[in-house]
Short mmCIF file of N, CA and C in Angstrom, two decimals:
data_model
loop_
_atom_site.label_atom_id
_atom_site.label_comp_id
_atom_site.label_asym_id
_atom_site.label_seq_id
_atom_site.Cartn_x
_atom_site.Cartn_y
_atom_site.Cartn_z
N MET A 12 101.60 4.99 33.69
CA MET A 12 100.64 5.95 33.19
C MET A 12 99.85 5.36 32.02
N ARG A 13 100.56 4.59 31.14
CA ARG A 13 99.86 3.99 30.01
C ARG A 13 98.81 3.00 30.49
N HIS A 14 99.12 2.27 31.55
CA HIS A 14 98.16 1.31 32.10
C HIS A 14 96.93 2.03 32.64
N PHE A 15 97.15 3.17 33.29
CA PHE A 15 96.04 3.95 33.84
C PHE A 15 95.13 4.43 32.71
N ILE A 16 95.73 4.98 31.64
CA ILE A 16 94.94 5.47 30.51
C ILE A 16 94.21 4.31 29.83
N GLY A 17 94.87 3.18 29.73
CA GLY A 17 94.23 2.00 29.15
C GLY A 17 93.03 1.55 29.97
N CYS A 18 93.18 1.57 31.30
CA CYS A 18 92.07 1.19 32.19
C CYS A 18 90.90 2.16 32.05
N VAL A 19 91.22 3.45 31.97
CA VAL A 19 90.17 4.47 31.82
C VAL A 19 89.42 4.26 30.51
N CYS A 20 90.16 4.01 29.44
CA CYS A 20 89.53 3.77 28.13
C CYS A 20 88.65 2.52 28.17
N LEU A 21 89.16 1.45 28.78
CA LEU A 21 88.40 0.21 28.89
C LEU A 21 87.13 0.42 29.72
N LEU A 22 87.26 1.12 30.85
CA LEU A 22 86.11 1.41 31.70
C LEU A 22 85.09 2.25 30.94
N SER A 23 85.53 3.24 30.19
CA SER A 23 84.62 4.08 29.40
C SER A 23 83.86 3.25 28.38
N THR A 24 84.55 2.31 27.75
CA THR A 24 83.90 1.44 26.77
C THR A 24 82.82 0.60 27.43
N PHE A 25 83.14 0.00 28.59
CA PHE A 25 82.14 -0.81 29.30
C PHE A 25 80.94 0.03 29.71
N MET A 26 81.19 1.26 30.17
CA MET A 26 80.09 2.14 30.59
C MET A 26 79.22 2.50 29.39
N ALA A 27 79.82 2.77 28.23
CA ALA A 27 79.05 3.12 27.04
C ALA A 27 78.19 1.94 26.59
N VAL A 28 78.77 0.73 26.61
CA VAL A 28 78.01 -0.45 26.24
C VAL A 28 76.88 -0.68 27.23
N ALA A 29 77.13 -0.53 28.52
CA ALA A 29 76.09 -0.73 29.54
C ALA A 29 74.98 0.29 29.38
N MET A 30 75.31 1.54 29.08
CA MET A 30 74.29 2.56 28.89
C MET A 30 73.45 2.26 27.66
N ASP A 31 74.06 1.70 26.62
CA ASP A 31 73.35 1.38 25.40
C ASP A 31 72.35 0.24 25.63
N LYS A 32 72.59 -0.58 26.63
CA LYS A 32 71.74 -1.74 26.91
C LYS A 32 70.65 -1.42 27.93
N GLN A 33 70.54 -0.17 28.39
CA GLN A 33 69.54 0.16 29.39
C GLN A 33 68.14 0.00 28.80
N PRO A 34 67.17 -0.42 29.63
CA PRO A 34 65.78 -0.46 29.17
C PRO A 34 65.33 0.96 28.83
N LEU A 35 64.32 1.06 27.96
CA LEU A 35 63.84 2.36 27.53
C LEU A 35 63.48 3.28 28.69
N ALA A 36 62.89 2.74 29.74
CA ALA A 36 62.46 3.55 30.87
C ALA A 36 63.63 4.26 31.53
N GLU A 37 64.84 3.73 31.35
CA GLU A 37 66.01 4.32 31.99
C GLU A 37 66.80 5.21 31.05
N GLN A 38 66.31 5.45 29.85
CA GLN A 38 67.04 6.25 28.88
C GLN A 38 66.69 7.73 28.94
N GLY A 39 65.98 8.16 29.97
CA GLY A 39 65.68 9.56 30.14
C GLY A 39 64.69 10.11 29.13
N PRO A 40 64.91 11.36 28.72
CA PRO A 40 63.93 12.04 27.87
C PRO A 40 63.65 11.36 26.53
N VAL A 41 64.57 10.56 26.03
CA VAL A 41 64.37 9.91 24.73
C VAL A 41 63.49 8.66 24.87
N ALA A 42 63.31 8.17 26.07
CA ALA A 42 62.56 6.93 26.28
C ALA A 42 61.15 6.96 25.68
N PRO A 43 60.33 7.99 25.93
CA PRO A 43 58.99 7.95 25.34
C PRO A 43 59.00 8.12 23.83
N VAL A 44 60.02 8.76 23.29
CA VAL A 44 60.16 8.91 21.84
C VAL A 44 60.40 7.54 21.22
N ASN A 45 61.37 6.81 21.74
CA ASN A 45 61.65 5.45 21.24
C ASN A 45 60.45 4.54 21.44
N ALA A 46 59.81 4.63 22.60
CA ALA A 46 58.65 3.78 22.89
C ALA A 46 57.49 4.11 21.95
N LEU A 47 57.31 5.38 21.60
CA LEU A 47 56.25 5.76 20.68
C LEU A 47 56.45 5.09 19.33
N PHE A 48 57.66 5.14 18.79
CA PHE A 48 57.91 4.55 17.48
C PHE A 48 57.87 3.03 17.52
N ASP A 49 58.28 2.44 18.64
CA ASP A 49 58.13 0.98 18.81
C ASP A 49 56.65 0.61 18.81
N ALA A 50 55.83 1.38 19.51
CA ALA A 50 54.39 1.12 19.58
C ALA A 50 53.73 1.31 18.21
N MET A 51 54.22 2.29 17.45
CA MET A 51 53.68 2.48 16.09
C MET A 51 54.01 1.28 15.22
N ARG A 52 55.26 0.79 15.31
CA ARG A 52 55.64 -0.39 14.51
C ARG A 52 54.80 -1.61 14.89
N ALA A 53 54.42 -1.69 16.17
CA ALA A 53 53.63 -2.83 16.66
C ALA A 53 52.12 -2.60 16.55
N HIS A 54 51.71 -1.42 16.08
CA HIS A 54 50.28 -1.07 15.94
C HIS A 54 49.55 -1.17 17.28
N GLU A 55 50.17 -0.69 18.36
CA GLU A 55 49.61 -0.77 19.71
C GLU A 55 49.08 0.59 20.16
N ALA A 56 47.78 0.81 19.96
CA ALA A 56 47.16 2.11 20.27
C ALA A 56 47.34 2.51 21.73
N ASP A 57 47.12 1.59 22.65
CA ASP A 57 47.23 1.94 24.07
C ASP A 57 48.66 2.31 24.44
N ASN A 58 49.63 1.64 23.87
CA ASN A 58 51.03 1.96 24.15
C ASN A 58 51.41 3.30 23.51
N ILE A 59 50.85 3.62 22.36
CA ILE A 59 51.06 4.94 21.76
C ILE A 59 50.55 6.01 22.72
N ARG A 60 49.30 5.86 23.18
CA ARG A 60 48.70 6.82 24.10
C ARG A 60 49.52 6.96 25.39
N ALA A 61 50.07 5.86 25.86
CA ALA A 61 50.80 5.85 27.14
C ALA A 61 52.06 6.71 27.11
N GLN A 62 52.55 7.06 25.93
CA GLN A 62 53.77 7.86 25.85
C GLN A 62 53.51 9.35 26.01
N PHE A 63 52.23 9.73 25.97
CA PHE A 63 51.85 11.14 26.07
C PHE A 63 51.33 11.47 27.47
N SER A 64 51.63 12.66 27.93
CA SER A 64 51.14 13.12 29.22
C SER A 64 49.69 13.61 29.07
N GLN A 65 49.04 13.79 30.20
CA GLN A 65 47.69 14.35 30.21
C GLN A 65 47.72 15.73 29.57
N GLY A 66 46.83 15.99 28.63
CA GLY A 66 46.76 17.30 27.99
C GLY A 66 47.80 17.54 26.91
N ALA A 67 48.49 16.50 26.47
CA ALA A 67 49.53 16.65 25.45
C ALA A 67 48.93 17.10 24.12
N GLN A 68 49.78 17.68 23.29
CA GLN A 68 49.36 18.13 21.97
C GLN A 68 50.19 17.45 20.89
N LEU A 69 49.52 17.17 19.77
CA LEU A 69 50.15 16.59 18.59
C LEU A 69 49.82 17.53 17.42
N GLN A 70 50.85 18.09 16.80
CA GLN A 70 50.64 19.07 15.73
C GLN A 70 51.53 18.79 14.53
N ARG A 71 51.12 19.32 13.39
CA ARG A 71 51.93 19.25 12.17
C ARG A 71 51.95 20.62 11.53
N VAL A 72 53.14 21.03 11.06
CA VAL A 72 53.28 22.27 10.30
C VAL A 72 53.14 21.89 8.82
N LYS A 73 52.14 22.45 8.16
CA LYS A 73 51.92 22.19 6.75
C LYS A 73 52.88 23.01 5.89
N THR A 74 52.99 22.68 4.63
CA THR A 74 53.92 23.38 3.75
C THR A 74 53.58 24.86 3.60
N ASP A 75 52.30 25.22 3.79
CA ASP A 75 51.91 26.64 3.70
C ASP A 75 52.11 27.38 5.03
N GLY A 76 52.66 26.69 6.04
CA GLY A 76 52.91 27.30 7.34
C GLY A 76 51.77 27.14 8.33
N GLN A 77 50.65 26.62 7.90
CA GLN A 77 49.52 26.38 8.80
C GLN A 77 49.88 25.27 9.78
N VAL A 78 49.51 25.46 11.05
CA VAL A 78 49.74 24.46 12.08
C VAL A 78 48.42 23.75 12.36
N VAL A 79 48.43 22.43 12.19
CA VAL A 79 47.22 21.63 12.35
C VAL A 79 47.34 20.78 13.60
N LEU A 80 46.34 20.85 14.47
CA LEU A 80 46.27 20.06 15.70
C LEU A 80 45.59 18.73 15.40
N SER A 81 46.18 17.63 15.86
CA SER A 81 45.59 16.29 15.70
C SER A 81 45.19 15.75 17.05
N ASP A 82 44.18 14.92 17.06
CA ASP A 82 43.71 14.25 18.27
C ASP A 82 44.58 13.01 18.51
N ILE A 83 45.19 12.92 19.67
CA ILE A 83 46.09 11.80 19.97
C ILE A 83 45.36 10.46 19.95
N ASP A 84 44.14 10.41 20.47
CA ASP A 84 43.39 9.15 20.46
C ASP A 84 43.09 8.70 19.03
N LYS A 85 42.67 9.62 18.17
CA LYS A 85 42.39 9.27 16.77
C LYS A 85 43.68 8.84 16.06
N PHE A 86 44.79 9.54 16.36
CA PHE A 86 46.07 9.16 15.78
C PHE A 86 46.44 7.73 16.19
N ALA A 87 46.34 7.43 17.48
CA ALA A 87 46.69 6.09 17.99
C ALA A 87 45.80 5.02 17.35
N ASP A 88 44.50 5.30 17.27
CA ASP A 88 43.58 4.33 16.66
C ASP A 88 43.86 4.12 15.18
N SER A 89 44.22 5.20 14.46
CA SER A 89 44.49 5.04 13.04
C SER A 89 45.76 4.23 12.80
N ILE A 90 46.77 4.43 13.65
CA ILE A 90 48.00 3.64 13.53
C ILE A 90 47.71 2.17 13.82
N ALA A 91 46.92 1.92 14.86
CA ALA A 91 46.58 0.54 15.24
C ALA A 91 45.80 -0.17 14.14
N ALA A 92 44.95 0.57 13.43
CA ALA A 92 44.10 -0.03 12.39
C ALA A 92 44.83 -0.18 11.05
N HIS A 93 45.96 0.49 10.92
CA HIS A 93 46.70 0.45 9.65
C HIS A 93 47.23 -0.96 9.40
N LYS A 94 47.09 -1.44 8.20
CA LYS A 94 47.53 -2.80 7.86
C LYS A 94 49.01 -2.87 7.49
N ALA A 95 49.56 -1.77 7.00
CA ALA A 95 50.95 -1.77 6.54
C ALA A 95 51.91 -1.69 7.72
N TYR A 96 53.15 -2.10 7.47
CA TYR A 96 54.20 -1.96 8.47
C TYR A 96 54.70 -0.53 8.41
N LEU A 97 54.58 0.18 9.53
CA LEU A 97 54.96 1.59 9.63
C LEU A 97 56.24 1.69 10.44
N ASP A 98 57.25 2.32 9.86
CA ASP A 98 58.55 2.36 10.52
C ASP A 98 59.16 3.75 10.38
N GLU A 99 59.15 4.50 11.46
CA GLU A 99 59.77 5.81 11.48
C GLU A 99 61.18 5.65 12.03
N GLN A 100 62.15 5.94 11.20
CA GLN A 100 63.55 5.81 11.57
C GLN A 100 64.12 7.19 11.90
N LEU A 101 64.69 7.31 13.09
CA LEU A 101 65.31 8.56 13.50
C LEU A 101 66.71 8.63 12.90
N LEU A 102 67.00 9.76 12.28
CA LEU A 102 68.29 9.92 11.62
C LEU A 102 69.35 10.43 12.58
N SER A 103 68.95 11.18 13.54
CA SER A 103 69.81 11.66 14.61
C SER A 103 68.90 12.19 15.72
N VAL A 104 69.43 12.32 16.90
CA VAL A 104 68.64 12.79 18.04
C VAL A 104 69.47 13.83 18.78
N THR A 105 68.87 14.98 19.01
CA THR A 105 69.50 16.03 19.80
C THR A 105 68.61 16.29 21.01
N VAL A 106 69.21 16.24 22.20
CA VAL A 106 68.45 16.44 23.44
C VAL A 106 69.02 17.64 24.20
N GLN A 107 68.14 18.49 24.65
CA GLN A 107 68.50 19.55 25.59
C GLN A 107 67.61 19.36 26.80
N GLN A 108 68.20 19.40 27.99
CA GLN A 108 67.44 19.10 29.20
C GLN A 108 67.81 20.05 30.33
N SER A 109 66.79 20.42 31.09
CA SER A 109 66.97 21.14 32.34
C SER A 109 65.99 20.54 33.33
N GLY A 110 66.50 19.78 34.28
CA GLY A 110 65.63 19.16 35.27
C GLY A 110 64.60 18.24 34.63
N ASN A 111 63.33 18.52 34.89
CA ASN A 111 62.24 17.67 34.42
C ASN A 111 61.67 18.08 33.07
N LEU A 112 62.36 18.96 32.36
CA LEU A 112 61.92 19.42 31.05
C LEU A 112 63.02 19.16 30.03
N ALA A 113 62.62 18.63 28.88
CA ALA A 113 63.61 18.37 27.83
C ALA A 113 63.00 18.60 26.46
N SER A 114 63.88 18.90 25.53
CA SER A 114 63.52 19.06 24.13
C SER A 114 64.27 17.98 23.34
N VAL A 115 63.54 17.27 22.50
CA VAL A 115 64.15 16.22 21.68
C VAL A 115 63.86 16.55 20.22
N TRP A 116 64.92 16.78 19.45
CA TRP A 116 64.83 17.15 18.04
C TRP A 116 65.29 15.96 17.22
N THR A 117 64.46 15.49 16.28
CA THR A 117 64.77 14.26 15.58
C THR A 117 64.41 14.32 14.09
N PRO A 118 65.36 14.55 13.21
CA PRO A 118 65.08 14.34 11.79
C PRO A 118 64.72 12.85 11.59
N PHE A 119 63.80 12.58 10.65
CA PHE A 119 63.33 11.21 10.48
C PHE A 119 63.11 10.87 9.01
N ALA A 120 63.03 9.56 8.76
CA ALA A 120 62.59 9.01 7.48
C ALA A 120 61.48 8.02 7.81
N PHE A 121 60.35 8.13 7.13
CA PHE A 121 59.18 7.30 7.42
C PHE A 121 58.97 6.31 6.28
N TYR A 122 58.88 5.04 6.66
CA TYR A 122 58.72 3.97 5.69
C TYR A 122 57.37 3.26 5.89
N VAL A 123 56.72 2.95 4.79
CA VAL A 123 55.48 2.16 4.80
C VAL A 123 55.79 0.88 4.03
N ASP A 124 55.66 -0.24 4.72
CA ASP A 124 56.04 -1.53 4.13
C ASP A 124 57.43 -1.47 3.49
N ASN A 125 58.37 -0.90 4.24
CA ASN A 125 59.78 -0.80 3.86
C ASN A 125 60.06 0.09 2.65
N GLN A 126 59.07 0.87 2.24
CA GLN A 126 59.26 1.82 1.14
C GLN A 126 59.25 3.24 1.73
N LEU A 127 60.23 4.05 1.37
CA LEU A 127 60.30 5.41 1.87
C LEU A 127 59.04 6.18 1.46
N SER A 128 58.34 6.71 2.45
CA SER A 128 57.11 7.46 2.22
C SER A 128 57.38 8.97 2.25
N HIS A 129 58.03 9.42 3.32
CA HIS A 129 58.34 10.84 3.48
C HIS A 129 59.42 11.00 4.54
N CYS A 130 59.89 12.22 4.70
CA CYS A 130 60.91 12.51 5.70
C CYS A 130 60.61 13.88 6.28
N GLY A 131 61.30 14.22 7.36
CA GLY A 131 61.08 15.51 7.98
C GLY A 131 61.75 15.60 9.33
N VAL A 132 61.18 16.43 10.19
CA VAL A 132 61.74 16.66 11.51
C VAL A 132 60.62 16.61 12.54
N ASN A 133 60.88 15.92 13.65
CA ASN A 133 60.00 15.92 14.83
C ASN A 133 60.64 16.80 15.89
N HIS A 134 59.81 17.53 16.61
CA HIS A 134 60.29 18.23 17.80
C HIS A 134 59.38 17.84 18.95
N PHE A 135 59.97 17.18 19.94
CA PHE A 135 59.24 16.74 21.13
C PHE A 135 59.60 17.63 22.31
N VAL A 136 58.60 17.99 23.09
CA VAL A 136 58.83 18.55 24.41
C VAL A 136 58.39 17.45 25.37
N VAL A 137 59.31 17.00 26.20
CA VAL A 137 59.01 15.91 27.13
C VAL A 137 59.20 16.39 28.56
N VAL A 138 58.38 15.82 29.45
CA VAL A 138 58.43 16.19 30.86
C VAL A 138 58.59 14.92 31.69
N ASN A 139 59.32 15.05 32.78
CA ASN A 139 59.50 13.92 33.68
C ASN A 139 58.41 13.99 34.73
N THR A 140 57.42 13.13 34.61
CA THR A 140 56.27 13.10 35.50
C THR A 140 56.48 12.04 36.58
N ALA A 141 55.51 11.92 37.46
CA ALA A 141 55.57 10.86 38.49
C ALA A 141 55.62 9.48 37.84
N GLY A 142 55.09 9.35 36.63
CA GLY A 142 55.10 8.08 35.91
C GLY A 142 56.27 7.92 34.96
N GLY A 143 57.20 8.86 34.99
CA GLY A 143 58.36 8.80 34.10
C GLY A 143 58.25 9.85 33.01
N TRP A 144 59.19 9.81 32.09
CA TRP A 144 59.21 10.78 30.99
C TRP A 144 58.04 10.54 30.06
N ARG A 145 57.33 11.64 29.72
CA ARG A 145 56.18 11.58 28.82
C ARG A 145 56.26 12.73 27.83
N ILE A 146 55.66 12.52 26.68
CA ILE A 146 55.61 13.55 25.65
C ILE A 146 54.51 14.54 26.00
N GLN A 147 54.86 15.81 26.12
CA GLN A 147 53.88 16.87 26.38
C GLN A 147 53.44 17.53 25.07
N HIS A 148 54.36 17.62 24.14
CA HIS A 148 54.05 18.27 22.87
C HIS A 148 54.91 17.63 21.77
N LEU A 149 54.27 17.30 20.68
CA LEU A 149 54.96 16.80 19.50
C LEU A 149 54.49 17.61 18.31
N ILE A 150 55.43 18.24 17.64
CA ILE A 150 55.13 18.95 16.40
C ILE A 150 56.12 18.47 15.36
N ASP A 151 55.62 18.26 14.15
CA ASP A 151 56.51 17.80 13.09
C ASP A 151 56.27 18.59 11.81
N VAL A 152 57.21 18.44 10.93
CA VAL A 152 57.10 19.05 9.61
C VAL A 152 57.72 18.07 8.62
N THR A 153 57.08 17.91 7.48
CA THR A 153 57.65 17.05 6.46
C THR A 153 58.56 17.87 5.55
N HIS A 154 59.58 17.23 5.06
CA HIS A 154 60.54 17.86 4.15
C HIS A 154 59.94 17.80 2.76
N ASP A 155 59.91 18.93 2.06
CA ASP A 155 59.28 18.93 0.74
C ASP A 155 60.28 18.75 -0.41
N GLY A 156 61.52 18.42 -0.07
CA GLY A 156 62.53 18.18 -1.09
C GLY A 156 62.84 16.70 -1.24
N ASP A 157 64.01 16.42 -1.72
CA ASP A 157 64.49 15.06 -1.96
C ASP A 157 64.82 14.38 -0.63
N CYS A 158 64.07 13.34 -0.29
CA CYS A 158 64.29 12.65 0.98
C CYS A 158 65.62 11.92 1.01
N GLN A 159 66.08 11.40 -0.11
CA GLN A 159 67.38 10.72 -0.10
C GLN A 159 68.50 11.69 0.26
N ALA A 160 68.43 12.90 -0.25
CA ALA A 160 69.44 13.93 0.10
C ALA A 160 69.28 14.33 1.56
N PHE A 161 68.04 14.43 2.02
CA PHE A 161 67.75 14.78 3.42
C PHE A 161 68.36 13.73 4.35
N ILE A 162 68.14 12.46 4.01
CA ILE A 162 68.65 11.35 4.81
C ILE A 162 70.18 11.40 4.84
N ALA A 163 70.78 11.63 3.68
CA ALA A 163 72.25 11.69 3.61
C ALA A 163 72.80 12.85 4.45
N GLU A 164 72.05 13.94 4.51
CA GLU A 164 72.48 15.12 5.27
C GLU A 164 72.45 14.87 6.77
N HIS A 165 71.52 14.02 7.20
CA HIS A 165 71.34 13.80 8.63
C HIS A 165 71.87 12.45 9.05
#
C-alpha cells in the first residue's frame, strides 16, 4: 500500500511539473492574461491587441467610482511607444470557468523600470473563441492605500 501511495504522489508531482511547463496557449483561460503582460513587457502592440477578442472592452474604475472606457488600440500603441520597462506582476490568480466563459481575478503590482508604481486588481472576462482564449472585458482598479501592505496581503 505504501508503494502505491508513493507512486501516486510521484505521478502527481510529474503531472504538476508537466502542467507548469505547458505553452501559454495550452494554459486555458489564463493564457491571454499571461500573454498580455508578456507583450506589455516586450512593448509589442500587435501582440497586446491579439489577446483581445473582437469588440472587447478595456475599463478602469477611478477612485471616485467613475468607470472610464479606454481604446484598446491606443492602449497598445502607448505601451509599445513607452521607453521604460513595464512589468505587471500578478500576486495571485483566481479562475472561475464554465465551458467557454471564464473569469480571471488578479491582484497586481505594477513596476516601471523595476520601481513600484502602483498596485490594484484586474478582473478579466475571457472567452474561448475559434482562435483560442481571448480577453472580452478587462476592468481594473488601483489600490489607493499602501502597496507594500497590499502586496503582502496577496
